[in-house]
PDB file of C-alpha atoms in Angstrom:
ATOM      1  CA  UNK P   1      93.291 112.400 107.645  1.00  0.00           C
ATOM      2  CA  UNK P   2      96.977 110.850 106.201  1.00  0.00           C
ATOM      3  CA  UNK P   3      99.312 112.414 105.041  1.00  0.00           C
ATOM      4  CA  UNK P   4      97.833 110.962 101.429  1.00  0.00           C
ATOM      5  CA  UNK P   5      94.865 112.630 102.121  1.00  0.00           C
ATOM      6  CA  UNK P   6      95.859 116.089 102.946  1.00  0.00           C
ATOM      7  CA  UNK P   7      98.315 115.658  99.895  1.00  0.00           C
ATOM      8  CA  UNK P   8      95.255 115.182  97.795  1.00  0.00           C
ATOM      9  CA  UNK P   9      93.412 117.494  99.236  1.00  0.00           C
ATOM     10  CA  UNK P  10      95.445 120.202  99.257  1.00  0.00           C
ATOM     11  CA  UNK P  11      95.942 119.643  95.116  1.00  0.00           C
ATOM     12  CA  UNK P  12      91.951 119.104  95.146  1.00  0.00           C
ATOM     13  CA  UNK P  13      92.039 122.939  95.671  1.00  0.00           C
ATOM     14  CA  UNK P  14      93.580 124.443  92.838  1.00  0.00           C
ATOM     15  CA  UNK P  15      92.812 121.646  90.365  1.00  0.00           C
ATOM     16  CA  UNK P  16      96.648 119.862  90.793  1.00  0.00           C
ATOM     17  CA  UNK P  17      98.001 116.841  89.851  1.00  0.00           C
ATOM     18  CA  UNK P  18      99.856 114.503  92.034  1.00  0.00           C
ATOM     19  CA  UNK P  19     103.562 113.274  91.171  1.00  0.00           C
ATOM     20  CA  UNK P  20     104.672 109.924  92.446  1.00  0.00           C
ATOM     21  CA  UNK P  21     108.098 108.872  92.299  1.00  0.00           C
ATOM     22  CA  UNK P  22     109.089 105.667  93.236  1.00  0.00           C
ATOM     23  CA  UNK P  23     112.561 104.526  93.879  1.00  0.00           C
ATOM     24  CA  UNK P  24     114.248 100.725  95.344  1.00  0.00           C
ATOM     25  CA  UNK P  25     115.291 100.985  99.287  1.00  0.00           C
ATOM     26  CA  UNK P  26     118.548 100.931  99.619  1.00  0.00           C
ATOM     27  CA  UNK P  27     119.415 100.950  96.343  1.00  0.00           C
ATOM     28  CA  UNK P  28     122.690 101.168  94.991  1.00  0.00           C
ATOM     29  CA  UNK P  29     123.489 101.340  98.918  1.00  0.00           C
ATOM     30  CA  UNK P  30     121.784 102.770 101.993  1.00  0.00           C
ATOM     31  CA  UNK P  31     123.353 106.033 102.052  1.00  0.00           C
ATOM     32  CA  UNK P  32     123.119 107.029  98.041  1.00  0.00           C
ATOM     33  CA  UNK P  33     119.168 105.866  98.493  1.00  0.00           C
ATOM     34  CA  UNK P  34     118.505 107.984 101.127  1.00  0.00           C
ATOM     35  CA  UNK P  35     120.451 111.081  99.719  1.00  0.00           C
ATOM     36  CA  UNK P  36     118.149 110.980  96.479  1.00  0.00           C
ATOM     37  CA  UNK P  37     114.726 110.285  98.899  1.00  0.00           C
ATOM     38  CA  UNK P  38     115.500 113.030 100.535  1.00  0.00           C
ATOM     39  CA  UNK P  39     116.137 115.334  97.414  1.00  0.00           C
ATOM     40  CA  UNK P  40     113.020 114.513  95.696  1.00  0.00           C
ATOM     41  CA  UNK P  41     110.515 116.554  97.497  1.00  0.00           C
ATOM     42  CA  UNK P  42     112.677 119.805  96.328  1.00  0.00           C
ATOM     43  CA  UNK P  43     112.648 118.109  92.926  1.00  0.00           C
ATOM     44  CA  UNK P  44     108.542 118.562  92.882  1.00  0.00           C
ATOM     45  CA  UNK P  45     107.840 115.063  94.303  1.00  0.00           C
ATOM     46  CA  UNK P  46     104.559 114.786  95.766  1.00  0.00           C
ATOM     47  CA  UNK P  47     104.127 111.356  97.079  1.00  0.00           C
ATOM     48  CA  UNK P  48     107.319 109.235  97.226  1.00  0.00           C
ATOM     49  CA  UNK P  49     106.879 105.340  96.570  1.00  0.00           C
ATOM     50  CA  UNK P  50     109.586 103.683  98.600  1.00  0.00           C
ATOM     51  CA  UNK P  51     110.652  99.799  97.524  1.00  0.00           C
ATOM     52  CA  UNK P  52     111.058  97.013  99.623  1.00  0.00           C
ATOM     53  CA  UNK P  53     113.589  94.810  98.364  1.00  0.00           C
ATOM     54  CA  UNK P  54     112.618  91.130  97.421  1.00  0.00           C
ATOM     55  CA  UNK P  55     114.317  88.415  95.782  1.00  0.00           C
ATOM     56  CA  UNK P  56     111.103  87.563  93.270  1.00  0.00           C
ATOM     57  CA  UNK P  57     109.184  90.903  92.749  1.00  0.00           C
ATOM     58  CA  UNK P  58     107.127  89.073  90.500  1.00  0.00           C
ATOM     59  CA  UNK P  59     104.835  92.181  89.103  1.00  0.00           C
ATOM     60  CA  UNK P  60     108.298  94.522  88.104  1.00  0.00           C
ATOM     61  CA  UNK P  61     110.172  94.451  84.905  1.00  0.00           C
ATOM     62  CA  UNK P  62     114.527  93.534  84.415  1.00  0.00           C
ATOM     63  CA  UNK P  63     114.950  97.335  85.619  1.00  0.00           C
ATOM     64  CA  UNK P  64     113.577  96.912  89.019  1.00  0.00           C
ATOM     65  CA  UNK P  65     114.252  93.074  89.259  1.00  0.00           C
ATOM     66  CA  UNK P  66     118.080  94.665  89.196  1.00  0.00           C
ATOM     67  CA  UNK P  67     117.158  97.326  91.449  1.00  0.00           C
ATOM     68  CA  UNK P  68     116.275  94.973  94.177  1.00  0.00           C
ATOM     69  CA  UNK P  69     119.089  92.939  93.956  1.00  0.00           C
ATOM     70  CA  UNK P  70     122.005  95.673  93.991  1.00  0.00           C
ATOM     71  CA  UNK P  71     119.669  96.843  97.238  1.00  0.00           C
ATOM     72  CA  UNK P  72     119.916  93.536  98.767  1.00  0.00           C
ATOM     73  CA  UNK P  73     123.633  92.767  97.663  1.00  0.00           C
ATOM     74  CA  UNK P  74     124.311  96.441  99.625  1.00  0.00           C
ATOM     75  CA  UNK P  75     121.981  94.746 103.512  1.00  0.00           C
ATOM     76  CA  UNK P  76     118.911  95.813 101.924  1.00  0.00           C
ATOM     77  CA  UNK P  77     115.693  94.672 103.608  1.00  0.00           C
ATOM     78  CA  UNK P  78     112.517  95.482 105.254  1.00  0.00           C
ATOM     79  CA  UNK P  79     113.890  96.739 108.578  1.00  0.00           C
ATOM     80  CA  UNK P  80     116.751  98.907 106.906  1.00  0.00           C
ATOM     81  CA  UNK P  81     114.148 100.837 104.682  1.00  0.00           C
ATOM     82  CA  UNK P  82     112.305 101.096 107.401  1.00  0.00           C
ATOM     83  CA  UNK P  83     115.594 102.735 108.505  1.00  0.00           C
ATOM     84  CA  UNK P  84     115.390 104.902 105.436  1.00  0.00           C
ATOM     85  CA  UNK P  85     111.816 106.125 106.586  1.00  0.00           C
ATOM     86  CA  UNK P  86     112.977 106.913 109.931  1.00  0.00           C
ATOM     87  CA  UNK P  87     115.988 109.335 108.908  1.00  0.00           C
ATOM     88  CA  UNK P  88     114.387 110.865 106.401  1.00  0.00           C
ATOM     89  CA  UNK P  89     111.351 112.077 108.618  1.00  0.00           C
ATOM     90  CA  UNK P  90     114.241 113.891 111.125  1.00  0.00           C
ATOM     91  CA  UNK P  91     113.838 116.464 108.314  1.00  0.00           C
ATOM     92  CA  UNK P  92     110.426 116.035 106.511  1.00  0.00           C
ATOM     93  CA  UNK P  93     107.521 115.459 108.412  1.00  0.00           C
ATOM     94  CA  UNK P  94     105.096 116.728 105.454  1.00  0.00           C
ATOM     95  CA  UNK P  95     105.837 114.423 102.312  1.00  0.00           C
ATOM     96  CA  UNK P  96     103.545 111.265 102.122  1.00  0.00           C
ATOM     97  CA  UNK P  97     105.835 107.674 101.901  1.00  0.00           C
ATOM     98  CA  UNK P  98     104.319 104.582 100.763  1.00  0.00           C
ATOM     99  CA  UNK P  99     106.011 101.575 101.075  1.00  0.00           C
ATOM    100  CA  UNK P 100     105.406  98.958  98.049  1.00  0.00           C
ATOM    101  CA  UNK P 101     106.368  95.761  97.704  1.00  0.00           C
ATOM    102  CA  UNK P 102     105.424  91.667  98.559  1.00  0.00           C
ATOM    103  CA  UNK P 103     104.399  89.933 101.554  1.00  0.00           C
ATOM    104  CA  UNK P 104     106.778  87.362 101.691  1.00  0.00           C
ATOM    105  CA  UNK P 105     109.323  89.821 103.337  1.00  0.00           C
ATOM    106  CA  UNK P 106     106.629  91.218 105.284  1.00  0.00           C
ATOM    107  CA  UNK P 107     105.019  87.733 107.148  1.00  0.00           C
ATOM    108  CA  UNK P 108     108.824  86.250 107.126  1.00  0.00           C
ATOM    109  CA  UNK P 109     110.222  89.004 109.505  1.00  0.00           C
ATOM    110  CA  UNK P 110     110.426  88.163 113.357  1.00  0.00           C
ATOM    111  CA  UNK P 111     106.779  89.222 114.658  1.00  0.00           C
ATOM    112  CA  UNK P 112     105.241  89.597 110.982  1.00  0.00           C
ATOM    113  CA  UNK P 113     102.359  91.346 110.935  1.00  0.00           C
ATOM    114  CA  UNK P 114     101.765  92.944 113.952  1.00  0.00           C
ATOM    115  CA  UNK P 115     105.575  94.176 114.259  1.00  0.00           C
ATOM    116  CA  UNK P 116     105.564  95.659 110.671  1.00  0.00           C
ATOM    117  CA  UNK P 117     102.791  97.524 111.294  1.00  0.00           C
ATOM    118  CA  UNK P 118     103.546  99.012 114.399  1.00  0.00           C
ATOM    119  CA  UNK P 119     107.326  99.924 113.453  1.00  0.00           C
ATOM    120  CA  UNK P 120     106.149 101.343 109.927  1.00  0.00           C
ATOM    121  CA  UNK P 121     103.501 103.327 111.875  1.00  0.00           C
ATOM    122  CA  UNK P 122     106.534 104.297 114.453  1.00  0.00           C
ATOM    123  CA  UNK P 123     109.256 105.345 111.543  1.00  0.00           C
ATOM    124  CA  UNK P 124     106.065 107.404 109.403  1.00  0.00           C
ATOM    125  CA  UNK P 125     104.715 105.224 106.495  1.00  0.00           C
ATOM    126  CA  UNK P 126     101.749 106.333 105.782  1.00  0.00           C
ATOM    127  CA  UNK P 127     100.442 103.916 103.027  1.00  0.00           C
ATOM    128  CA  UNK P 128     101.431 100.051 101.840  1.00  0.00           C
ATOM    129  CA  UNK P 129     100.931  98.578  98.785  1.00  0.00           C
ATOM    130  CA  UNK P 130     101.503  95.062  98.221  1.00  0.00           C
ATOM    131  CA  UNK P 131     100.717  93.384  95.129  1.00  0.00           C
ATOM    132  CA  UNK P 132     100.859  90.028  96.002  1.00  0.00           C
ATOM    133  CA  UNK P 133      98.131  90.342  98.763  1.00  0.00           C
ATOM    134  CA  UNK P 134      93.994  90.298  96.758  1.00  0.00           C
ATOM    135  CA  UNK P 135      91.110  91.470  98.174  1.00  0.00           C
ATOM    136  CA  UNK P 136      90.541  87.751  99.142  1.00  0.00           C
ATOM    137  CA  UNK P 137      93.042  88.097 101.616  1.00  0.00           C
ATOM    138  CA  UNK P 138      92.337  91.523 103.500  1.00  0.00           C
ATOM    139  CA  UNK P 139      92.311  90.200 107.099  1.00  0.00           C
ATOM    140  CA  UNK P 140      96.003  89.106 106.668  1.00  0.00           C
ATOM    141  CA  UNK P 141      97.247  92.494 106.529  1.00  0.00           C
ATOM    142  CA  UNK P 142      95.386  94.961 104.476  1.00  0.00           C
ATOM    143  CA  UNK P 143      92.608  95.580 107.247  1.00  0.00           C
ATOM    144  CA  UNK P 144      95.307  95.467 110.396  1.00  0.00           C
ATOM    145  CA  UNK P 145      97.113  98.278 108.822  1.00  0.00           C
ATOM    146  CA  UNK P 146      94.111 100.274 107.913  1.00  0.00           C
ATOM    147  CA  UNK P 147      92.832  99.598 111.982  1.00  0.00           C
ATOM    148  CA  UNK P 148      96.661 101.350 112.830  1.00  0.00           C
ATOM    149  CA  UNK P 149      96.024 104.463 110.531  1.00  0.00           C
ATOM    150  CA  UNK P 150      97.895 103.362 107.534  1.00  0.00           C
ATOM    151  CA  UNK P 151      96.132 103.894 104.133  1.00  0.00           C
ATOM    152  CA  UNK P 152      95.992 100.658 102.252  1.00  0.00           C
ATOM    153  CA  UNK P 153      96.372 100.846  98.219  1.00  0.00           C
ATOM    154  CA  UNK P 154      95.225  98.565  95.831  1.00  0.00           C
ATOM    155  CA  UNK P 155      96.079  98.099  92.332  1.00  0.00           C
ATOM    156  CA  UNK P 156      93.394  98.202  89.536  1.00  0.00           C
ATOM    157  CA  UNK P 157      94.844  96.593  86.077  1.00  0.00           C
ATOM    158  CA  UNK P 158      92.540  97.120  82.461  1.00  0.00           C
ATOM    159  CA  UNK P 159      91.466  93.325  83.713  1.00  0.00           C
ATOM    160  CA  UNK P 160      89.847  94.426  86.427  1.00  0.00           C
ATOM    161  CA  UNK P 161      86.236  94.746  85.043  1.00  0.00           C
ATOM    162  CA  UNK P 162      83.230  95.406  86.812  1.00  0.00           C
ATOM    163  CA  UNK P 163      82.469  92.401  88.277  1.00  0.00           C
ATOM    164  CA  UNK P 164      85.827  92.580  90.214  1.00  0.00           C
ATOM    165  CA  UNK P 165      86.328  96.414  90.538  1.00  0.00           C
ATOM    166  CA  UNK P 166      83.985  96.114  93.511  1.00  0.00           C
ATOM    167  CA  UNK P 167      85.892  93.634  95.981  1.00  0.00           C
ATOM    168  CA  UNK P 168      89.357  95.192  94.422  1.00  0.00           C
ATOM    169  CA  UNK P 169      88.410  98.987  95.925  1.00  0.00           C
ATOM    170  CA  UNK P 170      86.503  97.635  99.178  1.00  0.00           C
ATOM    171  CA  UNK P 171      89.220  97.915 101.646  1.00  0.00           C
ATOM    172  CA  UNK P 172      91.211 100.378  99.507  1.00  0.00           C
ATOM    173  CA  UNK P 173      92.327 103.881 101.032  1.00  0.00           C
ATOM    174  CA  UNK P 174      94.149 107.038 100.048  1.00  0.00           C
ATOM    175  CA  UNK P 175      94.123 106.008  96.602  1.00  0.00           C
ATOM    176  CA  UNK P 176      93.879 103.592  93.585  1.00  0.00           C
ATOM    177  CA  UNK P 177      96.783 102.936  91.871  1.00  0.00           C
ATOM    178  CA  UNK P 178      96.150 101.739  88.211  1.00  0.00           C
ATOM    179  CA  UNK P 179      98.659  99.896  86.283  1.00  0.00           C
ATOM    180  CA  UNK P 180      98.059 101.508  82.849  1.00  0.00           C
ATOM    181  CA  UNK P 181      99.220  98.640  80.911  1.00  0.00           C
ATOM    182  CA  UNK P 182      99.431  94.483  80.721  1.00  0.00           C
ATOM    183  CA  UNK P 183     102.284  93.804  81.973  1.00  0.00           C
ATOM    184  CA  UNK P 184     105.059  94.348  84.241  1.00  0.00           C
ATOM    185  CA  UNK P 185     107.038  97.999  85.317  1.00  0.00           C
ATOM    186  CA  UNK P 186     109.055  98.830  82.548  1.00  0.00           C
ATOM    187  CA  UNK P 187     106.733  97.603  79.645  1.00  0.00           C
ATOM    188  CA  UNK P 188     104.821  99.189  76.987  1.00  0.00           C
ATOM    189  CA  UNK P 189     104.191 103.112  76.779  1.00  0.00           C
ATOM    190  CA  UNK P 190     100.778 103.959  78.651  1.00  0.00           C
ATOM    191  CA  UNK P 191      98.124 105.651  76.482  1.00  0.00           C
ATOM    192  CA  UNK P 192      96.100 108.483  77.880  1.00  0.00           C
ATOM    193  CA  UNK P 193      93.035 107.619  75.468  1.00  0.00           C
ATOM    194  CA  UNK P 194      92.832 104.258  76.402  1.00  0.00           C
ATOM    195  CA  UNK P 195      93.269 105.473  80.350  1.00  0.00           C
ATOM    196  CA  UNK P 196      90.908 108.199  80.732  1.00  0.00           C
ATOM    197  CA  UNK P 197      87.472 105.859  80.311  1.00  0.00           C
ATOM    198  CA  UNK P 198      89.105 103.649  82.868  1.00  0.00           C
ATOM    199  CA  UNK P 199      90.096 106.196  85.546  1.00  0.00           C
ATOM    200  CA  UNK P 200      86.780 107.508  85.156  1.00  0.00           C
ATOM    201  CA  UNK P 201      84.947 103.928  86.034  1.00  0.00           C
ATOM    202  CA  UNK P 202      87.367 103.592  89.041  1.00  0.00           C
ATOM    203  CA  UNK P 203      86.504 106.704  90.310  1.00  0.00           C
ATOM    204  CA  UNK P 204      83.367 105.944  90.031  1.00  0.00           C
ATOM    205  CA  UNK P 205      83.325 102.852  92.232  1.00  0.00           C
ATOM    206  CA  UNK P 206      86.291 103.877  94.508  1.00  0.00           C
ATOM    207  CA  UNK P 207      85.452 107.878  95.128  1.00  0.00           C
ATOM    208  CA  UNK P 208      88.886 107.928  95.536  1.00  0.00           C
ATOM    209  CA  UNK P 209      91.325 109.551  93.619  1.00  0.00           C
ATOM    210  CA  UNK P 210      93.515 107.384  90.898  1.00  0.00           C
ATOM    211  CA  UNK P 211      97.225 107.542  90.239  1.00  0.00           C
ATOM    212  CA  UNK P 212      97.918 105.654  86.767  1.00  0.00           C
ATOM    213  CA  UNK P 213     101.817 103.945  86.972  1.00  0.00           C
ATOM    214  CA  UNK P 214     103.625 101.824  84.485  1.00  0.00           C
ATOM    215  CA  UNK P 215     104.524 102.704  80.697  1.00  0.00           C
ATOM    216  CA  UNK P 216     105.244 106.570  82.283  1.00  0.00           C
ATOM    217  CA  UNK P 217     109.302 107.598  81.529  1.00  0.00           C
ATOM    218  CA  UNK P 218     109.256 111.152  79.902  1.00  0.00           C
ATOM    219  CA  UNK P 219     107.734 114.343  81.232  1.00  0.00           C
ATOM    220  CA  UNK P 220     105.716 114.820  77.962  1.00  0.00           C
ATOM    221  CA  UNK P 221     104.092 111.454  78.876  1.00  0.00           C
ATOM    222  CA  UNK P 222     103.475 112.315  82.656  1.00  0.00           C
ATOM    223  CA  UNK P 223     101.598 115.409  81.249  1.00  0.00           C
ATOM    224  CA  UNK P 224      99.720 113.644  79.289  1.00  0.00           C
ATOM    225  CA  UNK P 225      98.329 110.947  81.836  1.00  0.00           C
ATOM    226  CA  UNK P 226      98.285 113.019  84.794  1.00  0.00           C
ATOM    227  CA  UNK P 227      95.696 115.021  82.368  1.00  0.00           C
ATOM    228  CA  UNK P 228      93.136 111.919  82.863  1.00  0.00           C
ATOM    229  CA  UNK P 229      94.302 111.326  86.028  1.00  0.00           C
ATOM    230  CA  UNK P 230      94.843 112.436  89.744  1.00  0.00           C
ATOM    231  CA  UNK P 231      98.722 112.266  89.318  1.00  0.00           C
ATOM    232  CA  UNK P 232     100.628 109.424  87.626  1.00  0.00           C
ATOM    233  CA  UNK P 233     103.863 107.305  89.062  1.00  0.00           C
ATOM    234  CA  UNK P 234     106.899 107.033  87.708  1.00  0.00           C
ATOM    235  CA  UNK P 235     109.375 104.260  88.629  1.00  0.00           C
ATOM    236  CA  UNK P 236     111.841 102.372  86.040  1.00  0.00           C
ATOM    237  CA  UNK P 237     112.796 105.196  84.573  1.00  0.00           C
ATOM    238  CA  UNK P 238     114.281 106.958  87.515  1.00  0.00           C
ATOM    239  CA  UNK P 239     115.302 103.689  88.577  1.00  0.00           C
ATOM    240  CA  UNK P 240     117.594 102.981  85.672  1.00  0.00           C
ATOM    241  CA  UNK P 241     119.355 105.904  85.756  1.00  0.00           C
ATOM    242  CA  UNK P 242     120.215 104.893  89.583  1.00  0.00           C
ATOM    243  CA  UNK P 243     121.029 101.687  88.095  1.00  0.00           C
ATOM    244  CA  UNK P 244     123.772 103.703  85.948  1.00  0.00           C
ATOM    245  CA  UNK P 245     125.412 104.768  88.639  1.00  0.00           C
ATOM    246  CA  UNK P 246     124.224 108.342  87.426  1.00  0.00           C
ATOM    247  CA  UNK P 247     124.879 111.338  89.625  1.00  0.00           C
ATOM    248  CA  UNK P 248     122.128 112.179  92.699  1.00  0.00           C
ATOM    249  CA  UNK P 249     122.069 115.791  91.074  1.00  0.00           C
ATOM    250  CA  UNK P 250     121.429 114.608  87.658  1.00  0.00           C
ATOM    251  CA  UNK P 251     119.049 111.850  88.906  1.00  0.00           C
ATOM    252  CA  UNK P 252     117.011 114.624  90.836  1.00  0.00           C
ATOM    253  CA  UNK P 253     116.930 117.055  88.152  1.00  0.00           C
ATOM    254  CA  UNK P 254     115.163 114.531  85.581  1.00  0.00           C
ATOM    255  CA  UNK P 255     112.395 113.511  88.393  1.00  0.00           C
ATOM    256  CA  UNK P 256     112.490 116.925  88.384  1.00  0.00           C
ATOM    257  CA  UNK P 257     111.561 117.275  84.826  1.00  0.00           C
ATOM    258  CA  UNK P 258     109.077 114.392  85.406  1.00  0.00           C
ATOM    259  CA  UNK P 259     107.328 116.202  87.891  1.00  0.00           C
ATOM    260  CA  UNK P 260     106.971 119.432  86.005  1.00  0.00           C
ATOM    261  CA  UNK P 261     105.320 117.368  83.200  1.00  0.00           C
ATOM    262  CA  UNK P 262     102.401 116.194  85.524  1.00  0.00           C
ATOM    263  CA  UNK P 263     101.953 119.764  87.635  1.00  0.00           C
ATOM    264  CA  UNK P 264     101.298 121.234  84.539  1.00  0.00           C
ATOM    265  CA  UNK P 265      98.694 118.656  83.167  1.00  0.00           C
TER     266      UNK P 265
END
């Protein structure tokens, strides 16, 4: 079992909810980012959701877009949050880090394939997901990461119907991440109504657990989707406040506040 799966497993047991924060590599700088990753575990972070930084992160919203380029502007790139993953797991061997991001950056590094999955393997990544890579498209990198232990996750959209679910969860490990809304990060509130029939037919197909992202900013919302949910993610809104050159205590005390909002779902 992954670190995902004991994660899940272990919250399985007393009926928890998982909390997902996700935050840009190297973002505003390599040092800052890795101070806050390493705080958020303390702040009630179950599963941190690490970005890799690309020039045209075509599913994420002006929030992230800016993200990614302050983390690029600073020598962000694949190998230095790889870097990230390696200094952080000096002092936290426990804590589940998924790397998310595109493939471009991925195929265009020296060795592609073969040496991304062997140094994320090597630094601790336990899970990938890229959004740019479908079902179509598993033997590119999707089933040689699964082959070298690393949980591959797939995103499920409220497209996604049942003719497609099936291909879409195939290959798919750890867990489904569903993107609560049309759209990009950032976007349009999610709704817990509309969610809860959907994570329910995911389930269903997958028998995996499902972590809804996108449209989740305020602890009163991350109750309230975690509720229909395995856990929920929450990404532009920490994000921004990184953006605004907030403090890494204040920035850690509102995932905190995120994160209380979904335990107690």
């Amino acid at each position: 079992m992954s670190r995902i799966d004991d994660t899940f497993a272990r919250l399985s047991e007393t009926g928890g909810k998982a909390f997902v924060a996700y935050m840009m590599g190297c973002d505003p700088d390599f040092d800052t980012s890795l101070q806050i990753m390493r705080g958020l575990p303390g702040a009630g972070v179950d599963i941190i959701e690490l970005g890799m930084p690309f020039t045209d992160p075509m599913a994420d919203g002006a929030t992230i877009q800016a993200a990614g380029q302050r983390a690029l502007a600073a020598g962000g790139s694949v190998s230095r949050v790889l870097d990230m993953v390696r200094a952080f797991r000096r002092d936290d061997d426990a804590t589940p880090i998924v790397l998310m991001g595109y493939y471009n950056p991925i195929y265009a590094r020296q060795g592609s394939v073969d040496r991304f999955i062997t140094e994320a393997v090597e630094a601790g990544v336990d899970g990938l997901i890229v959004v740019d890579l479908p079902p179509e498209e598993d033997a590119e990198l999707c089933l040689p990461a699964r082959e070298a232990g690393l949980n591959f996750i797939r995103l499920a959209t409220p497209t996604t119907d049942d003719r497609r679910l099936p291909a879409v969860v195939r290959n798919t490990s750890g867990f489904v991440y569903y993107v609560s809304v049309t759209g990009i990060t950032g976007g349009p509130a999610a709704n817990a109504a509309e969610v809860a029939p959907e994570v329910a037919r995911i389930r269903t197909a997958a028998k995996l657990p499902v972590v809804v992202g996108f449209g989740i900013s305020t602890p009163e919302a991350a109750q309230a989707v975690a509720g229909v949910a395995d856990g929920c993610v929450v990404g532009s809104a920490i994000v921004k406040l990184i953006g605004e050159g907030r403090p890494v205590p204040e920035i850690l005390s509102f995932v905190a506040d995120l994160a209380q909002g979904a335990h107690s779902a």
